[in-house]
Amino acid sequence: MIGDQRTGKTNLLSKYTTDTFSSNYDHTIGVEFASKIFEVDAKKIKLQFWDTSGSASFRSISSSYCRGAGGVVIVYDVTNLESFASVERWLGGVKDVVCPKMLLGNKCDLILDRKVTALQGEGLAQKHNVFFLETSALDS
């Protein structure tokens, strides 16, 4: 997962892998790793997730962390226009990484604070030919 700081990448990962959510912000330094094992058609599958720092200095090396990945999720905060504007730069950093990519708008639970519409997110995803989804790490 890549995207600006404070977009909720760590909480998305925690919610999916351990069903936990923290309202305290703790800046990710470098990269954090988590995995989840589940069964599909009686086969065990292990998903491995890399939660990357959202700092600007990390953006330039994000493609090296994404090489060999089965997918890249670019996360933005629907209440933060700057994080949405940064999506273009994050996508540019992984344009040479050959794998499915998804644009994920997070924090949809903050309805009154929303600044980025689902239509805007969909439009950007279509422009770059990537999947699109909105969610809330808190409510999902």
PDB file of C-alpha atoms in Angstrom:
ATOM      1  CA  MET A   1       0.000   0.000   0.000  1.00  0.00           C
ATOM      2  CA  ILE A   2       1.258   3.426  -0.932  1.00  0.00           C
ATOM      3  CA  GLY A   3      -0.110   6.936  -0.512  1.00  0.00           C
ATOM      4  CA  ASP A   4       0.360  10.120   1.476  1.00  0.00           C
ATOM      5  CA  GLN A   5       0.765  10.241   5.238  1.00  0.00           C
ATOM      6  CA  ARG A   6      -2.392  10.126   7.339  1.00  0.00           C
ATOM      7  CA  THR A   7      -4.533   8.465   4.668  1.00  0.00           C
ATOM      8  CA  GLY A   8      -5.213   5.456   6.888  1.00  0.00           C
ATOM      9  CA  LYS A   9      -2.996   2.822   5.268  1.00  0.00           C
ATOM     10  CA  THR A  10      -1.916   1.334   8.603  1.00  0.00           C
ATOM     11  CA  ASN A  11      -5.475   1.187   9.933  1.00  0.00           C
ATOM     12  CA  LEU A  12      -6.695  -0.440   6.710  1.00  0.00           C
ATOM     13  CA  LEU A  13      -4.024  -3.078   7.111  1.00  0.00           C
ATOM     14  CA  SER A  14      -4.753  -3.598  10.819  1.00  0.00           C
ATOM     15  CA  LYS A  15      -8.482  -3.839  10.240  1.00  0.00           C
ATOM     16  CA  TYR A  16      -8.078  -6.411   7.467  1.00  0.00           C
ATOM     17  CA  THR A  17      -5.429  -8.573   9.126  1.00  0.00           C
ATOM     18  CA  THR A  18      -6.339  -8.367  12.845  1.00  0.00           C
ATOM     19  CA  ASP A  19      -9.760  -6.658  12.916  1.00  0.00           C
ATOM     20  CA  THR A  20      -8.372  -3.773  14.987  1.00  0.00           C
ATOM     21  CA  PHE A  21      -8.547   0.001  14.556  1.00  0.00           C
ATOM     22  CA  SER A  22      -6.587   2.685  16.386  1.00  0.00           C
ATOM     23  CA  SER A  23      -7.757   6.281  16.624  1.00  0.00           C
ATOM     24  CA  ASN A  24      -4.220   7.333  17.636  1.00  0.00           C
ATOM     25  CA  TYR A  25      -2.008   8.367  14.733  1.00  0.00           C
ATOM     26  CA  ASP A  26       1.389   6.685  14.724  1.00  0.00           C
ATOM     27  CA  HIS A  27       3.581   7.619  11.753  1.00  0.00           C
ATOM     28  CA  THR A  28       4.896   4.620   9.799  1.00  0.00           C
ATOM     29  CA  ILE A  29       8.667   4.730   9.508  1.00  0.00           C
ATOM     30  CA  GLY A  30       9.906   2.905   6.433  1.00  0.00           C
ATOM     31  CA  VAL A  31       7.768  -0.150   5.764  1.00  0.00           C
ATOM     32  CA  GLU A  32       5.616  -2.347   7.988  1.00  0.00           C
ATOM     33  CA  PHE A  33       4.654  -5.890   7.079  1.00  0.00           C
ATOM     34  CA  ALA A  34       1.591  -8.010   7.846  1.00  0.00           C
ATOM     35  CA  SER A  35       0.038 -11.137   6.436  1.00  0.00           C
ATOM     36  CA  LYS A  36      -3.250 -12.977   6.503  1.00  0.00           C
ATOM     37  CA  ILE A  37      -3.989 -16.600   5.716  1.00  0.00           C
ATOM     38  CA  PHE A  38      -7.410 -17.631   4.472  1.00  0.00           C
ATOM     39  CA  GLU A  39      -8.993 -20.484   2.568  1.00  0.00           C
ATOM     40  CA  VAL A  40     -10.375 -20.416  -0.950  1.00  0.00           C
ATOM     41  CA  ASP A  41     -11.746 -23.626  -2.461  1.00  0.00           C
ATOM     42  CA  ALA A  42     -10.089 -25.690   0.307  1.00  0.00           C
ATOM     43  CA  LYS A  43      -6.691 -24.145  -0.472  1.00  0.00           C
ATOM     44  CA  LYS A  44      -4.803 -21.983   2.006  1.00  0.00           C
ATOM     45  CA  ILE A  45      -3.724 -18.659   0.609  1.00  0.00           C
ATOM     46  CA  LYS A  46      -1.335 -16.279   2.326  1.00  0.00           C
ATOM     47  CA  LEU A  47      -1.587 -12.598   1.475  1.00  0.00           C
ATOM     48  CA  GLN A  48       1.387 -10.447   2.403  1.00  0.00           C
ATOM     49  CA  PHE A  49       0.982  -6.703   2.802  1.00  0.00           C
ATOM     50  CA  TRP A  50       3.597  -3.988   2.848  1.00  0.00           C
ATOM     51  CA  ASP A  51       2.444  -0.766   4.498  1.00  0.00           C
ATOM     52  CA  THR A  52       4.792   1.952   3.281  1.00  0.00           C
ATOM     53  CA  SER A  53       5.595   5.321   4.770  1.00  0.00           C
ATOM     54  CA  GLY A  54       3.670   8.153   3.172  1.00  0.00           C
ATOM     55  CA  SER A  55       6.505  10.651   3.471  1.00  0.00           C
ATOM     56  CA  ALA A  56       7.597  12.510   0.359  1.00  0.00           C
ATOM     57  CA  SER A  57      11.121  11.106   0.677  1.00  0.00           C
ATOM     58  CA  PHE A  58       9.739   7.565   0.460  1.00  0.00           C
ATOM     59  CA  ARG A  59       7.773   8.262  -2.722  1.00  0.00           C
ATOM     60  CA  SER A  60      10.918   8.159  -4.853  1.00  0.00           C
ATOM     61  CA  ILE A  61      11.775   4.598  -3.771  1.00  0.00           C
ATOM     62  CA  SER A  62       8.245   3.195  -3.578  1.00  0.00           C
ATOM     63  CA  SER A  63       8.568   1.473  -6.947  1.00  0.00           C
ATOM     64  CA  SER A  64      11.418  -0.690  -5.647  1.00  0.00           C
ATOM     65  CA  TYR A  65       9.163  -1.969  -2.847  1.00  0.00           C
ATOM     66  CA  CYS A  66       6.384  -2.685  -5.346  1.00  0.00           C
ATOM     67  CA  ARG A  67       8.466  -4.681  -7.835  1.00  0.00           C
ATOM     68  CA  GLY A  68       7.368  -8.297  -7.774  1.00  0.00           C
ATOM     69  CA  ALA A  69       4.122  -7.429  -5.985  1.00  0.00           C
ATOM     70  CA  GLY A  70       0.887  -9.144  -6.906  1.00  0.00           C
ATOM     71  CA  GLY A  71      -0.860  -5.777  -6.678  1.00  0.00           C
ATOM     72  CA  VAL A  72      -0.443  -2.166  -5.594  1.00  0.00           C
ATOM     73  CA  VAL A  73      -3.059  -0.217  -3.630  1.00  0.00           C
ATOM     74  CA  ILE A  74      -2.780   3.577  -3.789  1.00  0.00           C
ATOM     75  CA  VAL A  75      -4.651   5.048  -0.814  1.00  0.00           C
ATOM     76  CA  TYR A  76      -6.004   8.579  -0.464  1.00  0.00           C
ATOM     77  CA  ASP A  77      -8.156  10.217   2.204  1.00  0.00           C
ATOM     78  CA  VAL A  78     -11.574  11.357   0.910  1.00  0.00           C
ATOM     79  CA  THR A  79     -11.455  14.256   3.402  1.00  0.00           C
ATOM     80  CA  ASN A  80      -8.099  15.535   2.135  1.00  0.00           C
ATOM     81  CA  LEU A  81      -7.783  17.074  -1.332  1.00  0.00           C
ATOM     82  CA  GLU A  82      -3.974  17.123  -1.131  1.00  0.00           C
ATOM     83  CA  SER A  83      -3.815  13.355  -0.666  1.00  0.00           C
ATOM     84  CA  PHE A  84      -6.050  12.934  -3.723  1.00  0.00           C
ATOM     85  CA  ALA A  85      -3.902  15.317  -5.774  1.00  0.00           C
ATOM     86  CA  SER A  86      -0.834  13.265  -4.806  1.00  0.00           C
ATOM     87  CA  VAL A  87      -2.294  10.107  -6.344  1.00  0.00           C
ATOM     88  CA  GLU A  88      -0.936  11.132  -9.761  1.00  0.00           C
ATOM     89  CA  ARG A  89       2.618  11.241  -8.349  1.00  0.00           C
ATOM     90  CA  TRP A  90       2.217   7.902  -6.540  1.00  0.00           C
ATOM     91  CA  LEU A  91       0.896   6.291  -9.725  1.00  0.00           C
ATOM     92  CA  GLY A  92       3.776   7.799 -11.681  1.00  0.00           C
ATOM     93  CA  GLY A  93       6.214   6.213  -9.252  1.00  0.00           C
ATOM     94  CA  VAL A  94       4.845   2.731  -9.931  1.00  0.00           C
ATOM     95  CA  LYS A  95       3.976   3.092 -13.622  1.00  0.00           C
ATOM     96  CA  ASP A  96       6.669   0.565 -14.587  1.00  0.00           C
ATOM     97  CA  VAL A  97       5.525  -1.990 -12.009  1.00  0.00           C
ATOM     98  CA  VAL A  98       3.559  -4.642 -13.896  1.00  0.00           C
ATOM     99  CA  CYS A  99       0.684  -5.780 -11.690  1.00  0.00           C
ATOM    100  CA  PRO A 100      -2.935  -4.832 -10.999  1.00  0.00           C
ATOM    101  CA  LYS A 101      -3.324  -1.464  -9.284  1.00  0.00           C
ATOM    102  CA  MET A 102      -6.214  -0.145  -7.223  1.00  0.00           C
ATOM    103  CA  LEU A 103      -7.093   3.380  -6.185  1.00  0.00           C
ATOM    104  CA  LEU A 104      -8.659   3.260  -2.723  1.00  0.00           C
ATOM    105  CA  GLY A 105     -10.489   6.211  -1.169  1.00  0.00           C
ATOM    106  CA  ASN A 106     -10.454   5.813   2.624  1.00  0.00           C
ATOM    107  CA  LYS A 107     -12.285   7.447   5.551  1.00  0.00           C
ATOM    108  CA  CYS A 108     -15.740   7.338   3.950  1.00  0.00           C
ATOM    109  CA  ASP A 109     -17.232   7.302   7.447  1.00  0.00           C
ATOM    110  CA  LEU A 110     -16.394  11.022   7.738  1.00  0.00           C
ATOM    111  CA  ILE A 111     -19.349  12.026   5.573  1.00  0.00           C
ATOM    112  CA  LEU A 112     -19.528  15.668   6.645  1.00  0.00           C
ATOM    113  CA  ASP A 113     -15.793  16.184   6.064  1.00  0.00           C
ATOM    114  CA  ARG A 114     -15.689  14.657   2.574  1.00  0.00           C
ATOM    115  CA  LYS A 115     -13.823  16.745   0.001  1.00  0.00           C
ATOM    116  CA  VAL A 116     -13.301  14.169  -2.776  1.00  0.00           C
ATOM    117  CA  THR A 117     -16.393  12.658  -4.388  1.00  0.00           C
ATOM    118  CA  ALA A 118     -16.659   9.039  -5.471  1.00  0.00           C
ATOM    119  CA  LEU A 119     -17.129  10.343  -9.012  1.00  0.00           C
ATOM    120  CA  GLN A 120     -13.759  12.125  -8.853  1.00  0.00           C
ATOM    121  CA  GLY A 121     -12.089   8.961  -7.592  1.00  0.00           C
ATOM    122  CA  GLU A 122     -13.714   6.852 -10.295  1.00  0.00           C
ATOM    123  CA  GLY A 123     -12.682   9.333 -12.957  1.00  0.00           C
ATOM    124  CA  LEU A 124      -9.047   9.290 -11.884  1.00  0.00           C
ATOM    125  CA  ALA A 125      -9.046   5.494 -11.730  1.00  0.00           C
ATOM    126  CA  GLN A 126     -10.494   5.275 -15.245  1.00  0.00           C
ATOM    127  CA  LYS A 127      -7.940   7.780 -16.521  1.00  0.00           C
ATOM    128  CA  HIS A 128      -5.128   5.514 -15.296  1.00  0.00           C
ATOM    129  CA  ASN A 129      -6.912   2.230 -16.041  1.00  0.00           C
ATOM    130  CA  VAL A 130      -6.816   1.030 -12.421  1.00  0.00           C
ATOM    131  CA  PHE A 131      -9.461  -0.485 -10.166  1.00  0.00           C
ATOM    132  CA  PHE A 132     -11.381   1.806  -7.803  1.00  0.00           C
ATOM    133  CA  LEU A 133     -12.955   1.322  -4.394  1.00  0.00           C
ATOM    134  CA  GLU A 134     -13.974   3.455  -1.438  1.00  0.00           C
ATOM    135  CA  THR A 135     -14.059   2.249   2.149  1.00  0.00           C
ATOM    136  CA  SER A 136     -13.631   3.158   5.781  1.00  0.00           C
ATOM    137  CA  ALA A 137     -11.033   1.386   7.904  1.00  0.00           C
ATOM    138  CA  LEU A 138     -13.221   2.237  10.896  1.00  0.00           C
ATOM    139  CA  ASP A 139     -16.499   0.802   9.586  1.00  0.00           C
ATOM    140  CA  SER A 140     -15.363  -2.019   7.307  1.00  0.00           C
TER     141      SER A 140
END
